[in-house]
Tab-separated table of C-alpha atoms (C1' of nucleotides) and ligand atoms in Angstrom:
chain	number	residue	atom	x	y	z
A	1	UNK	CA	-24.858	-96.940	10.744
A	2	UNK	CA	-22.790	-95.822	7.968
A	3	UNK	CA	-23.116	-96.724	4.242
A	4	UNK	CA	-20.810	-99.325	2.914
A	5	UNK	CA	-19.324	-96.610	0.224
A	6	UNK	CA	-19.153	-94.532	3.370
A	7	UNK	CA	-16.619	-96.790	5.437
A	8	UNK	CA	-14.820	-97.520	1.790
A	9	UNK	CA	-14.401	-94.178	1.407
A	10	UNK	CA	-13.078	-93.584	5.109
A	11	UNK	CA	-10.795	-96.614	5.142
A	12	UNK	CA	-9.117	-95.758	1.717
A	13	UNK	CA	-8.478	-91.621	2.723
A	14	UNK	CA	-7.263	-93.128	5.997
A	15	UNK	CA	-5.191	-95.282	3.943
A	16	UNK	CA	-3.590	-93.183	1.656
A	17	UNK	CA	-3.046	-90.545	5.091
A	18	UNK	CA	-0.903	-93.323	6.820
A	19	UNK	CA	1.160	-93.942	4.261
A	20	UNK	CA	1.578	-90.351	3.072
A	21	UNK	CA	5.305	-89.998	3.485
A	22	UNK	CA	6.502	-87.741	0.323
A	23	UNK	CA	2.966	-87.397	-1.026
A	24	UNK	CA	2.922	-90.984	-1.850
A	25	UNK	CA	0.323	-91.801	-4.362
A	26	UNK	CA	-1.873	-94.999	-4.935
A	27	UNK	CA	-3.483	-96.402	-7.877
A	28	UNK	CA	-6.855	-97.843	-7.524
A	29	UNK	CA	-5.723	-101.531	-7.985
A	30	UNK	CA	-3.052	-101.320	-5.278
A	31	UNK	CA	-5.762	-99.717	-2.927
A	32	UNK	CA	-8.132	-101.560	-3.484
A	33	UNK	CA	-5.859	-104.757	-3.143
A	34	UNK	CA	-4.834	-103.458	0.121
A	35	UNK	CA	-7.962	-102.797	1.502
A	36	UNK	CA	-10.175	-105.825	0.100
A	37	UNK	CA	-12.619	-103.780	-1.741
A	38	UNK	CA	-14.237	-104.365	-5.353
A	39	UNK	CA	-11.833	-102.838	-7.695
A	40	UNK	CA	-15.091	-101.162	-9.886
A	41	UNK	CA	-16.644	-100.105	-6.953
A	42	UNK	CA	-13.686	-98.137	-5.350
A	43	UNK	CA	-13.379	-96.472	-8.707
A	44	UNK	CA	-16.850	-94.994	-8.589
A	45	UNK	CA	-15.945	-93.853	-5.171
A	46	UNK	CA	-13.129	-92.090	-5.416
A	47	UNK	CA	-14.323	-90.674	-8.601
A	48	UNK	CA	-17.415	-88.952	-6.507
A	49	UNK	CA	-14.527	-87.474	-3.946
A	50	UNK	CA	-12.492	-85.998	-6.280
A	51	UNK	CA	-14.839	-83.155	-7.211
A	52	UNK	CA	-15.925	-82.654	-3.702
A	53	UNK	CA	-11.975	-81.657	-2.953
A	54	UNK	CA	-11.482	-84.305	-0.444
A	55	UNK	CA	-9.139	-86.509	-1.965
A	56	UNK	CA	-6.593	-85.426	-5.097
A	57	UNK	CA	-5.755	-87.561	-8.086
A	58	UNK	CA	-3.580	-87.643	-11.562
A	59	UNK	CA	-3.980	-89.657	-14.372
A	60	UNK	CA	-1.591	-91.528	-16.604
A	61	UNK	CA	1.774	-93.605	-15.529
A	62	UNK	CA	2.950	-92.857	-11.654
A	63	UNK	CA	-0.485	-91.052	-11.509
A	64	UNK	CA	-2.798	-92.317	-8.879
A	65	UNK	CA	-5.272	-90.995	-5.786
A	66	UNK	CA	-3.534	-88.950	-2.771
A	67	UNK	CA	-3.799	-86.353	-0.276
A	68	UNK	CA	-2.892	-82.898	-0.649
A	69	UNK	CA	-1.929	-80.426	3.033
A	70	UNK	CA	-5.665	-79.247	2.355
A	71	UNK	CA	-7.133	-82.601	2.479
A	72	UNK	CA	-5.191	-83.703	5.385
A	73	UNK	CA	-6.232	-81.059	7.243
A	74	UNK	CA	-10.255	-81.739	6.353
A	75	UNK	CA	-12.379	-83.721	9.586
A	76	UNK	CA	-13.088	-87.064	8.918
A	77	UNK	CA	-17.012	-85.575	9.260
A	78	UNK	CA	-16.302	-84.190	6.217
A	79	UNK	CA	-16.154	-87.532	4.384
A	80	UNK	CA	-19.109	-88.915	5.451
A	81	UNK	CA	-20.906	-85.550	4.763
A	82	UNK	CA	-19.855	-86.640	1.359
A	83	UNK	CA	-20.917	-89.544	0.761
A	84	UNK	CA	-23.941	-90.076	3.591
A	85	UNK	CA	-25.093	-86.565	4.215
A	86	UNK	CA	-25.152	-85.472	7.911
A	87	UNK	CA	-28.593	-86.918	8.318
A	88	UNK	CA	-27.697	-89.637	10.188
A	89	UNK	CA	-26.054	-87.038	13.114
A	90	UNK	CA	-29.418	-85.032	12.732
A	91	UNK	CA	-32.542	-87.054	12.493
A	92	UNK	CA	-34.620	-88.772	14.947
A	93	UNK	CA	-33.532	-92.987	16.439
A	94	UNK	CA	-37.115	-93.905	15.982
A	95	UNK	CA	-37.458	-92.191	12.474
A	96	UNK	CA	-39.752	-88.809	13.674
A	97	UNK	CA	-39.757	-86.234	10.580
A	98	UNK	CA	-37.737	-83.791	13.310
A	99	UNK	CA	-35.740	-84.273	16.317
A	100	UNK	CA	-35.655	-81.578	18.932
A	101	UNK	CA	-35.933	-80.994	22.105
A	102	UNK	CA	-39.310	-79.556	22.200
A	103	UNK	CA	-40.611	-82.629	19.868
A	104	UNK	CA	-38.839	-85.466	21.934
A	105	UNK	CA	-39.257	-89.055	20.816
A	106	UNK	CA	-39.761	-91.462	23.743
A	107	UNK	CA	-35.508	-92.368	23.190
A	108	UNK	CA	-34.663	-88.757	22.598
A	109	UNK	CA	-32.666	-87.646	25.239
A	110	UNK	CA	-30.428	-91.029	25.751
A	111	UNK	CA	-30.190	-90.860	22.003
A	112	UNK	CA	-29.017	-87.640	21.514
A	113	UNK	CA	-26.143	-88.560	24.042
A	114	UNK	CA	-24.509	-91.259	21.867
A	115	UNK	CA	-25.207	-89.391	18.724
A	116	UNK	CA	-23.581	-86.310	19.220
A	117	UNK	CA	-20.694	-88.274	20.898
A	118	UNK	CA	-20.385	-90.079	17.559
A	119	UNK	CA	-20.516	-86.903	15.454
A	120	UNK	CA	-18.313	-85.159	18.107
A	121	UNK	CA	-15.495	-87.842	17.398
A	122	UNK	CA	-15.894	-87.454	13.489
A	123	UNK	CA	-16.037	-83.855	14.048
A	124	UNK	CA	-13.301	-83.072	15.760
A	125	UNK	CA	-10.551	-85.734	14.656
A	126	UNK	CA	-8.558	-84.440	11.482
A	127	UNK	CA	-7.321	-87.280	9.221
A	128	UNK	CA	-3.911	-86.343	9.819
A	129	UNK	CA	-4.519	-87.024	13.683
A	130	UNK	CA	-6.204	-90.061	12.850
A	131	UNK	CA	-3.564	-91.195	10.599
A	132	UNK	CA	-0.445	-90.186	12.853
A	133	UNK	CA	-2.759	-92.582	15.724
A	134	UNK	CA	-2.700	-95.188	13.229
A	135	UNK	CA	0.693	-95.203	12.826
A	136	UNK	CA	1.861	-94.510	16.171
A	137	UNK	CA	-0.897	-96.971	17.774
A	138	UNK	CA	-1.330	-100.245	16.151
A	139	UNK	CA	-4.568	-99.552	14.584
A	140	UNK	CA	-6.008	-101.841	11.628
A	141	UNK	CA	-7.627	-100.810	8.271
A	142	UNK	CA	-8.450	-104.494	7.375
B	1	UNK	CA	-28.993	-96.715	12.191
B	2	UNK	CA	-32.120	-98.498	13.065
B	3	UNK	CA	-34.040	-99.738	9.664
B	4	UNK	CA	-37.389	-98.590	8.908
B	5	UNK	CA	-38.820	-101.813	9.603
B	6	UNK	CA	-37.668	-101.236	12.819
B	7	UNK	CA	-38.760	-98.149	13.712
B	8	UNK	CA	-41.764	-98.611	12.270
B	9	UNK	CA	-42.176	-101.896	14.839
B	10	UNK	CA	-40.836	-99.821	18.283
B	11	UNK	CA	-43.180	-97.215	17.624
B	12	UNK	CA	-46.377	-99.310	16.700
B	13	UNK	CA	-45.385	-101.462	19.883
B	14	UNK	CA	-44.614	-97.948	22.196
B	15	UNK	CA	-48.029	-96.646	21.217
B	16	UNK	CA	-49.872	-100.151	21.878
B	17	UNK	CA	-47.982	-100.257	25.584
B	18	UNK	CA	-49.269	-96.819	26.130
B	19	UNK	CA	-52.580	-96.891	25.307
B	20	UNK	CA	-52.485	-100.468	27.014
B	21	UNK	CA	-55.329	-99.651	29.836
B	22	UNK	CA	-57.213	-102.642	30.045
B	23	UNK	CA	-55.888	-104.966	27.890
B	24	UNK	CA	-56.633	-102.521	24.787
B	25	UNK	CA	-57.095	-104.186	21.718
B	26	UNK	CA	-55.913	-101.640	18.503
B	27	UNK	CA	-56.815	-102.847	14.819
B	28	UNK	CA	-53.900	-102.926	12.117
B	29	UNK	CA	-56.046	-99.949	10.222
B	30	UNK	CA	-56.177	-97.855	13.466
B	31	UNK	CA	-52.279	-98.114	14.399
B	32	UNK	CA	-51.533	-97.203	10.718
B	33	UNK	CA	-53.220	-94.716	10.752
B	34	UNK	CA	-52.693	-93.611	14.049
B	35	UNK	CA	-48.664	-93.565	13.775
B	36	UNK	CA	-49.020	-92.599	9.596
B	37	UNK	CA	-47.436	-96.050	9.168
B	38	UNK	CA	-48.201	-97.580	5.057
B	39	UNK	CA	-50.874	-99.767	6.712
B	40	UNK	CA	-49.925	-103.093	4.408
B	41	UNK	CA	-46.198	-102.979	5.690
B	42	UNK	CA	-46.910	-102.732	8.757
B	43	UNK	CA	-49.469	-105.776	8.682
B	44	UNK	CA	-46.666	-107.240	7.507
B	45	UNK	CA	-44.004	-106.067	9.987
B	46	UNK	CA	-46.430	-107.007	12.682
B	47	UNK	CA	-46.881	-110.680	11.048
B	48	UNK	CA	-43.687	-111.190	11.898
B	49	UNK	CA	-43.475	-110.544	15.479
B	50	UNK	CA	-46.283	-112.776	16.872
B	51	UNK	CA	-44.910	-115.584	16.444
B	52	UNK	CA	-41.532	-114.295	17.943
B	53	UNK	CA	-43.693	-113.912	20.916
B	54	UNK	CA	-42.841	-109.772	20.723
B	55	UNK	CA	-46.276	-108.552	20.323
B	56	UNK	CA	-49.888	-110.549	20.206
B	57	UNK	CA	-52.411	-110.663	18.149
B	58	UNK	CA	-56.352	-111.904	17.957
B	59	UNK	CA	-58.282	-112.533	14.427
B	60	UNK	CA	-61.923	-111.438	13.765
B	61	UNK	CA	-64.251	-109.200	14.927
B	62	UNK	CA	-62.885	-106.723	18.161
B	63	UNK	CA	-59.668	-108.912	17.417
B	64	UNK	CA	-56.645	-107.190	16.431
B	65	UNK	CA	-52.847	-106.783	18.093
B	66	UNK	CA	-52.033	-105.908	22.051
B	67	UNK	CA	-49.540	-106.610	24.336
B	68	UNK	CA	-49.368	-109.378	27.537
B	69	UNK	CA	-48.074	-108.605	30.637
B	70	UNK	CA	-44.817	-110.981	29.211
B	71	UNK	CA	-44.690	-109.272	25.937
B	72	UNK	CA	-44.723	-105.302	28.289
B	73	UNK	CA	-41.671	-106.922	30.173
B	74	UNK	CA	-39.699	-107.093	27.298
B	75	UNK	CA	-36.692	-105.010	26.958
B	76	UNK	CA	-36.541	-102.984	23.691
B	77	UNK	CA	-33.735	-104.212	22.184
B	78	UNK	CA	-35.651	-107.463	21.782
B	79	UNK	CA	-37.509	-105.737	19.341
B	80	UNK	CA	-34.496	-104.495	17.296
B	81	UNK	CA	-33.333	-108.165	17.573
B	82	UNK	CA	-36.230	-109.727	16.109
B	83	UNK	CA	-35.793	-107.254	13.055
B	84	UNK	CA	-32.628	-105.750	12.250
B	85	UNK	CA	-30.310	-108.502	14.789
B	86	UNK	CA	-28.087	-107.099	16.969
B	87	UNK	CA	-25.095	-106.617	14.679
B	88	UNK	CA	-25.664	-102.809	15.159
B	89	UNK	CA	-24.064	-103.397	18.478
B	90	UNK	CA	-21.546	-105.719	17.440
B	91	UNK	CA	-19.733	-104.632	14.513
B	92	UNK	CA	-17.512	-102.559	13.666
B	93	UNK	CA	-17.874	-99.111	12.719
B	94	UNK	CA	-15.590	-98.759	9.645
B	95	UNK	CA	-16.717	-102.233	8.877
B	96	UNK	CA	-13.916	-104.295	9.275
B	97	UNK	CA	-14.404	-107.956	9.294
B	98	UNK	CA	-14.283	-108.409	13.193
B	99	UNK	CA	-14.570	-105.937	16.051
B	100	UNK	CA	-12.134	-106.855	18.819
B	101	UNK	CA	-10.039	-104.718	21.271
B	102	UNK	CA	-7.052	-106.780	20.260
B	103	UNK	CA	-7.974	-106.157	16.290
B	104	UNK	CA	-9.205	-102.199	16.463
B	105	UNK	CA	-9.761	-99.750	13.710
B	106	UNK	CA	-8.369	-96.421	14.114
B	107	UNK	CA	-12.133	-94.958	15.324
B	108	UNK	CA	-12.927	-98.514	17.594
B	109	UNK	CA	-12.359	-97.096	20.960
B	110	UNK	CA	-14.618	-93.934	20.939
B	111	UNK	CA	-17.216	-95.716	18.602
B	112	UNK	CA	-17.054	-98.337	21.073
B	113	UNK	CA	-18.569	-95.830	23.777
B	114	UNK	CA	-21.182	-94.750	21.848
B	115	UNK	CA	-22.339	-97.962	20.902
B	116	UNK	CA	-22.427	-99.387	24.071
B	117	UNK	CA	-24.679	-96.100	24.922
B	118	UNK	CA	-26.776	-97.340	22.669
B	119	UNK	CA	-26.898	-100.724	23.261
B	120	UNK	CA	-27.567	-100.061	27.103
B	121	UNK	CA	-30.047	-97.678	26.967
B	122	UNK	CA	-32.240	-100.288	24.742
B	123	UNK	CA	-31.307	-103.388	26.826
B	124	UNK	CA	-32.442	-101.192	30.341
B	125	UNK	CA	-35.440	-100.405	29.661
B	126	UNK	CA	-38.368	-102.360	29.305
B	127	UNK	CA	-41.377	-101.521	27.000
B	128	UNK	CA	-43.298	-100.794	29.775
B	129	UNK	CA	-40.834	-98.663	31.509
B	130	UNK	CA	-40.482	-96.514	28.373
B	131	UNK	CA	-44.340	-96.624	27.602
B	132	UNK	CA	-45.047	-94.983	31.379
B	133	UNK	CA	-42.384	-92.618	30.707
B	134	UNK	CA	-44.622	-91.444	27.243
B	135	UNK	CA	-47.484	-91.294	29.299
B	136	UNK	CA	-46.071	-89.168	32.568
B	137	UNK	CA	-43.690	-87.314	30.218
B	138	UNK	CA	-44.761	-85.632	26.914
B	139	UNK	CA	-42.848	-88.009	24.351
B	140	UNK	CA	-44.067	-87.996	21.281
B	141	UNK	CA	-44.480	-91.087	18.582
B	142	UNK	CA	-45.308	-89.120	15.322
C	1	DA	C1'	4.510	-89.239	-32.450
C	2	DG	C1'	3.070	-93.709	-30.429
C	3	DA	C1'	2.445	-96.988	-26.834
C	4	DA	C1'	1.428	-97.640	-22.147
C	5	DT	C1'	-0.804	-96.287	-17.939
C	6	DT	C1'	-4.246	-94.664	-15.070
C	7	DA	C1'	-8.441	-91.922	-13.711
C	8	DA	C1'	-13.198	-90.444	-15.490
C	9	DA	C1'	-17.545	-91.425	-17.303
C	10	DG	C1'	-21.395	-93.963	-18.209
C	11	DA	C1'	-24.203	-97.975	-19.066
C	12	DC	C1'	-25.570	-102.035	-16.913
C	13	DC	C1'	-26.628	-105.732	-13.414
C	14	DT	C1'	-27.868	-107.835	-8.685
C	15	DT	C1'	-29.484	-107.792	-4.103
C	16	DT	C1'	-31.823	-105.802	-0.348
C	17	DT	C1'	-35.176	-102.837	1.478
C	18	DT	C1'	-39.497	-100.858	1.327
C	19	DA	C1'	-44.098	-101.154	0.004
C	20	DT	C1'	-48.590	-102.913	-2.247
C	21	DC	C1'	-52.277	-106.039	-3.511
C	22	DT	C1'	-55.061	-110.231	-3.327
C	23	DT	C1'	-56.591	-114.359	-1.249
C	24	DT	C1'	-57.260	-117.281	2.760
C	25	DT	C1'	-58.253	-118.394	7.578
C	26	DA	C1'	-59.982	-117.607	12.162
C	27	DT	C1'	-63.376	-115.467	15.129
C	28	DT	C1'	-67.461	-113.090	16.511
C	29	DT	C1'	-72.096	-111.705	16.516
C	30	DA	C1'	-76.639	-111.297	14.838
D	1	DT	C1'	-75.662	-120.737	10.316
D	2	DA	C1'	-74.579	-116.608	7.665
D	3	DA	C1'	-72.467	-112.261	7.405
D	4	DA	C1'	-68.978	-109.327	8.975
D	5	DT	C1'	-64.494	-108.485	10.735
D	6	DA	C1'	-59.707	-108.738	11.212
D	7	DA	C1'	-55.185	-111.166	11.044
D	8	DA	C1'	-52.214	-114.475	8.142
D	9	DA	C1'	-50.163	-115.669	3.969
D	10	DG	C1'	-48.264	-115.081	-0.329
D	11	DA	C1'	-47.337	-113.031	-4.764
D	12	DT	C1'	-45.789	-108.819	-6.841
D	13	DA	C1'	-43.702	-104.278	-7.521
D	14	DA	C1'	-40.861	-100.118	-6.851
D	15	DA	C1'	-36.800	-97.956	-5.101
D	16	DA	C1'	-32.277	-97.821	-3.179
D	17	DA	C1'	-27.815	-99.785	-2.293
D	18	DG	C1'	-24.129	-102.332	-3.810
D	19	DG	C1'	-21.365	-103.856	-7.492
D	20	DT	C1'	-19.532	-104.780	-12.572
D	21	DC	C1'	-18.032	-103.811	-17.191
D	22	DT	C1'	-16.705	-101.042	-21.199
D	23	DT	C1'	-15.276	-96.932	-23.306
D	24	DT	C1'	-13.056	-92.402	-23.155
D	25	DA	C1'	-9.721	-88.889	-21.737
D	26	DA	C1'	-5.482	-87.342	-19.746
D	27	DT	C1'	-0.669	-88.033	-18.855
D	28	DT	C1'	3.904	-90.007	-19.186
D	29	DC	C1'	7.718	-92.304	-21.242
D	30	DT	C1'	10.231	-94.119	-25.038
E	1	LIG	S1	-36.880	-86.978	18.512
E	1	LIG	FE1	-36.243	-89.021	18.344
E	1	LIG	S2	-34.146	-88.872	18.744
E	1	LIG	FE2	-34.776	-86.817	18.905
E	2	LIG	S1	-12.778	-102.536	15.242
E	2	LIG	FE1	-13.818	-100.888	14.348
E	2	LIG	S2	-15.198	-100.344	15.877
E	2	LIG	FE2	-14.172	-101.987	16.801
DNA sequence: AGAATTAAAGACCTTTTTATCTTTTATTTA
DNA sequence: TAAATAAAAGATAAAAAGGTCTTTAATTCT
């Protein structure tokens, strides 16, 4: 479904969101602690988001990865549009070179129901919302 | 979502259960080429469901693979099991350790309902069911 | 200024997935 | 029975995903 750097990446933003009381910020060992992901691997990550303006960092002592207003605001879509592309919300169950309507794949029309209801839900779910839920609701990130 | 393999094995068995009129016999070559499949992955995709009893198969001249009656009742997520397992429809989306409504991530009850879209449309409907619908319909497998 | 801290960058390694090629075995038909 | 056909089996290869390690650059604090 989605990558493995994909739900990294989306467990780690939701991360740092939930805890962002007075623009908190994390270094990669104490997220990565947290979350039970490979230290090097994280790294890499968040290094690729950076650039892409979906999370915020500063080097050096107290520096560390967090979440500006502007990222908090961003859909969680956006993340995996990152990292996975949006192919996975766009191309065909049974692996067709298009999906549409007028080319239908024998699944087509029952797949296009749970897809767009999982793109729908990424779409239209800010990480702020998700993190206030996750505060709010009892909601795990491990 | 689905992995190649598996795709590649729902659509070679979907066009065998259409064209199945007779008991119809189709060569590895032909359904290779037929579906624009890489004809020595598929052999070896295909290897691997006869003996699960998915799909059946006949060596040497006029021999090649076909479906029973037994093998057209199947449901299609049989197929998926065979290849990818069903984990798809059992894990969790951000890929947290366990998938539980008493242990859920923050997306777990709206991924939930897609999933289970999913998973039900593919446990409903038999290969033969699906195959009639390519025949009455206009689905396409290419 | 110098030491400490932390992200950035880049080279490397491992595993899994996808795909190819060659040889063997079973079956048919002439 | 011999030749032809087609799947089975197995060894190999290429590409992608997942993960590690080392060095460099930026920042802070003393
Ligand atoms: S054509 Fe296959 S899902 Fe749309
Ligand atoms: S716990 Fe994540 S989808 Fe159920």
């Amino acid at each position: 479904m989605l990558s493995q750097k994909c739900k990294y990446a989306i467990r780690t933003i939701l991360y740092l969101a939930s805890k962002n009381e007075e623009g908190e910020k994390k270094d990669l060992k104490k997220i990565s602690e947290a979350l039970k992901i490979p230290t090097p691997y994280l790294g890499k990550i968040l290094q690729e988001l950076v650039p892409k303006k979906i999370i915020s960092s500063i080097k050096g002592p107290n520096g560390g990865f967090f979440l500006t207003e502007q990222n908090l605001q961003l859909p969680v879509i956006k993340i995996i549009e990152a990292i996975d592309g949006l192919t996975l919300f766009e191309a065909c169950g049974l692996g067709l070179h298009v999906c549409s309507d007028k080319h239908p794949c024998p699944i087509h029309n029952d797949f296009k129901v749970a897809r767009d209801h999982l793109k729908n839900m990424f779409a239209n779910k800010s990480i702020e919302e998700l993190a206030k839920e996750i505060n709010s609701k009892h909601f795990m990130l491990i």
